[in-house]
Tab-separated table of C-alpha atoms in Angstrom:
chain	number	residue	atom	x	y	z
A	1	VAL	CA	-0.054	-0.069	0.171
A	2	LEU	CA	2.717	2.287	0.933
A	3	VAL	CA	4.616	1.904	-2.495
A	4	THR	CA	1.253	2.768	-4.259
A	5	GLY	CA	0.476	5.703	-2.100
A	6	VAL	CA	4.068	6.855	-2.901
A	7	GLN	CA	3.827	6.096	-6.629
A	8	THR	CA	0.653	8.012	-7.328
A	9	CYS	CA	0.704	11.125	-4.995
A	10	ALA	CA	3.849	11.774	-3.910
A	11	LEU	CA	6.253	11.234	-7.060
A	12	PRO	CA	5.647	14.508	-8.805
A	13	ILE	CA	6.582	16.424	-5.407
A	14	TYR	CA	9.756	14.013	-5.375
A	15	LEU	CA	10.592	14.970	-9.122
A	16	THR	CA	10.057	18.815	-8.758
A	17	THR	CA	11.291	19.824	-5.160
A	18	ILE	CA	13.636	16.931	-4.069
A	19	HIS	CA	14.981	15.313	-7.280
A	20	PRO	CA	17.117	18.517	-8.370
A	21	PHE	CA	18.806	18.470	-4.736
A	22	LEU	CA	19.268	14.745	-4.277
A	23	PRO	CA	19.486	13.023	-7.739
A	24	LEU	CA	19.750	9.503	-6.681
A	25	LEU	CA	16.679	8.200	-8.402
A	26	PRO	CA	15.406	8.134	-12.108
A	27	SER	CA	14.423	11.676	-13.215
A	28	THR	CA	10.894	10.826	-14.931
A	29	ARG	CA	7.917	9.581	-13.442
A	30	ASP	CA	7.487	6.429	-15.719
A	31	HIS	CA	11.248	5.299	-14.935
A	32	LEU	CA	10.769	6.149	-11.378
A	33	VAL	CA	7.472	3.992	-11.134
A	34	SER	CA	9.351	1.384	-12.738
A	35	TYR	CA	12.543	1.736	-10.472
A	36	LEU	CA	10.623	1.317	-7.502
A	37	ARG	CA	8.384	-1.421	-8.499
A	38	TYR	CA	11.520	-3.619	-8.632
A	39	SER	CA	13.463	-2.059	-5.990
A	40	PRO	CA	12.838	-3.315	-2.294
A	41	PRO	CA	10.299	-1.923	-0.409
A	42	ILE	CA	12.769	-0.025	1.700
A	43	LEU	CA	13.439	2.439	-0.922
A	44	SER	CA	9.784	3.516	-1.031
A	45	ILE	CA	9.659	3.883	2.741
A	46	ALA	CA	12.923	6.070	2.583
A	47	LEU	CA	11.356	8.169	-0.334
A	48	TYR	CA	8.296	8.509	1.880
A	49	SER	CA	10.037	9.552	5.059
A	50	ILE	CA	11.950	12.354	3.130
A	51	LEU	CA	8.634	13.417	1.296
A	52	ASP	CA	6.762	13.652	4.565
A	53	PRO	CA	8.922	15.128	7.505
A	54	ASN	CA	5.968	14.111	9.848
A	55	ALA	CA	6.134	10.433	8.978
A	56	ASP	CA	8.932	9.968	11.590
A	57	LEU	CA	10.038	6.702	10.198
A	58	ASP	CA	13.156	5.602	11.451
A	59	ILE	CA	14.901	2.838	9.488
A	60	SER	CA	17.845	1.190	11.725
A	61	VAL	CA	21.063	0.564	9.846
A	62	GLY	CA	20.406	-2.941	10.362
A	63	SER	CA	17.479	-2.955	8.223
A	64	TYR	CA	19.484	-2.348	4.970
A	65	GLN	CA	20.863	-4.596	2.474
A	66	THR	CA	23.924	-3.737	0.291
A	67	SER	CA	22.062	-3.297	-3.041
A	68	LEU	CA	22.200	0.009	-4.964
A	69	ALA	CA	18.510	0.690	-4.047
A	70	ASP	CA	19.105	-0.073	-0.311
A	71	LEU	CA	22.021	2.422	-0.267
A	72	GLN	CA	19.893	4.928	-2.097
A	73	ALA	CA	17.439	4.391	0.500
A	74	ALA	CA	20.059	4.772	3.169
A	75	VAL	CA	21.053	8.150	1.974
A	76	MET	CA	17.629	9.442	1.623
A	77	SER	CA	17.199	8.341	5.514
A	78	VAL	CA	20.314	10.501	6.042
A	79	GLN	CA	18.781	13.483	4.430
A	80	SER	CA	15.420	12.586	6.529
A	81	TYR	CA	17.090	12.157	9.712
A	82	TYR	CA	19.192	15.405	9.457
A	83	GLY	CA	15.951	17.460	8.569
A	84	ARG	CA	14.547	15.905	11.799
A	85	GLY	CA	17.222	17.199	14.077
A	86	LYS	CA	18.754	13.552	14.450
A	87	SER	CA	22.363	14.250	13.482
A	88	ALA	CA	23.941	11.089	15.243
A	89	GLU	CA	21.474	9.155	13.255
A	90	ALA	CA	22.349	10.436	10.069
A	91	ARG	CA	26.095	10.456	10.672
A	92	GLU	CA	25.797	6.667	11.536
A	93	THR	CA	23.724	5.778	8.581
A	94	LEU	CA	26.126	7.848	6.321
A	95	GLN	CA	28.949	6.305	7.722
A	96	TRP	CA	27.372	2.733	6.872
A	97	VAL	CA	26.702	3.803	3.420
A	98	CYS	CA	30.152	5.022	2.968
A	99	ALA	CA	31.865	1.949	4.480
A	100	LYS	CA	29.641	-0.229	1.900
A	101	ILE	CA	30.413	1.493	-1.185
A	102	LEU	CA	34.087	1.279	-0.347
A	103	GLU	CA	33.497	-2.682	0.317
A	104	LYS	CA	31.987	-2.943	-3.067
A	105	GLY	CA	34.863	-1.039	-4.716
A	106	TRP	CA	32.177	1.630	-6.086
A	107	HIS	CA	34.664	4.218	-5.345
A	108	ARG	CA	36.772	2.888	-8.354
A	109	ILE	CA	34.100	2.471	-10.716
A	110	ASP	CA	35.479	4.565	-13.343
A	111	ALA	CA	39.046	3.027	-13.179
A	112	GLY	CA	38.073	0.418	-15.539
A	113	GLY	CA	36.526	-3.111	-15.635
A	114	GLN	CA	32.943	-1.698	-15.996
A	115	GLU	CA	32.601	-3.248	-19.322
A	116	GLY	CA	29.282	-4.942	-19.445
A	117	MET	CA	27.834	-3.107	-16.534
A	118	ASP	CA	24.575	-1.496	-17.174
A	119	VAL	CA	24.931	2.105	-18.285
A	120	GLU	CA	21.901	3.435	-16.038
A	121	PHE	CA	23.471	1.313	-13.066
A	122	VAL	CA	27.039	3.088	-13.355
A	123	LYS	CA	25.441	6.324	-13.516
A	124	ARG	CA	23.616	5.719	-10.219
A	125	VAL	CA	26.387	4.507	-8.711
A	126	ARG	CA	28.282	7.517	-9.478
A	127	VAL	CA	25.533	9.959	-8.192
A	128	LEU	CA	25.468	7.769	-5.055
A	129	TRP	CA	29.282	8.257	-4.456
A	130	TRP	CA	29.242	12.041	-4.982
A	131	GLU	CA	26.300	12.558	-2.966
A	132	CYS	CA	27.773	10.638	-0.331
A	133	TRP	CA	31.089	12.314	-0.432
A	134	CYS	CA	29.492	15.698	-0.349
A	135	MET	CA	27.082	15.005	2.428
A	136	GLU	CA	30.079	13.677	4.531
A	137	VAL	CA	31.800	16.875	4.376
A	138	LEU	CA	28.659	19.011	4.851
A	139	LEU	CA	27.649	17.085	7.874
A	140	ALA	CA	31.038	17.129	9.372
A	141	ILE	CA	31.036	21.060	8.806
A	142	VAL	CA	27.399	21.520	10.240
A	143	THR	CA	27.507	19.223	13.353
A	144	GLY	CA	30.926	19.887	14.048
A	145	VAL	CA	31.726	16.411	14.090
A	146	ARG	CA	34.480	15.246	11.817
A	147	THR	CA	34.377	11.306	11.411
A	148	PHE	CA	35.189	10.805	7.839
A	149	VAL	CA	35.209	7.518	5.860
A	150	LEU	CA	35.913	8.833	2.792
A	151	GLN	CA	38.807	11.280	3.714
A	152	GLY	CA	41.874	10.338	1.622
A	153	VAL	CA	40.517	7.579	-0.184
A	154	ASP	CA	41.697	7.022	-3.825
A	155	CYS	CA	38.654	6.978	-6.096
A	156	ALA	CA	38.028	6.921	-9.596
A	157	VAL	CA	34.355	8.315	-10.036
A	158	LEU	CA	33.651	10.726	-12.764
A	159	MET	CA	31.567	13.596	-11.629
A	160	SER	CA	28.541	13.917	-13.889
A	161	GLU	CA	27.149	17.318	-14.366
A	162	ILE	CA	24.169	16.368	-12.058
A	163	GLY	CA	26.806	15.727	-9.309
A	164	ARG	CA	28.633	18.517	-9.888
A	165	ALA	CA	25.470	20.879	-9.739
A	166	SER	CA	24.024	19.113	-6.762
A	167	CYS	CA	27.231	19.728	-4.891
A	168	ARG	CA	27.561	23.282	-5.717
A	169	GLU	CA	23.923	24.046	-4.884
A	170	ARG	CA	24.444	22.484	-1.350
A	171	VAL	CA	27.728	24.027	-0.913
A	172	TYR	CA	27.089	27.428	-2.363
A	173	GLY	CA	23.154	27.525	-1.911
């Protein structure tokens, strides 16, 4: 029921108000509906939590798997936590996501070896990487707690124009 509700009512809100600043998911309604349909339910729950700050849908780190959709959901939860003043939970979830990205080797996705990988998948991994990188720096600055997971990591992830625009908007307003 939650997935249906998110898909029919809230997707236009996500696409027009959140996607420009958090471009983790597909950018058209049809692609987004399809992506959510084949993703774990936790992604729809996280999307709903970011769309409705009163929902107070806390998702513990232990609830996530390590698929791309789960990591995207976790990043949405970071935003939701931070927006509701739960900076400790935001930091814990973000650190977990960053660690999983490193374990998967996604911080080197453009170093070669991605031949045969789905182009959309690689694009989403890039956006996820740069979103996490920007969020880690910004959360450290805003909260005053400097616990970097990605600091000094040797990465090979091209920054797309979407990633540059998102980071620029967050840093410079």
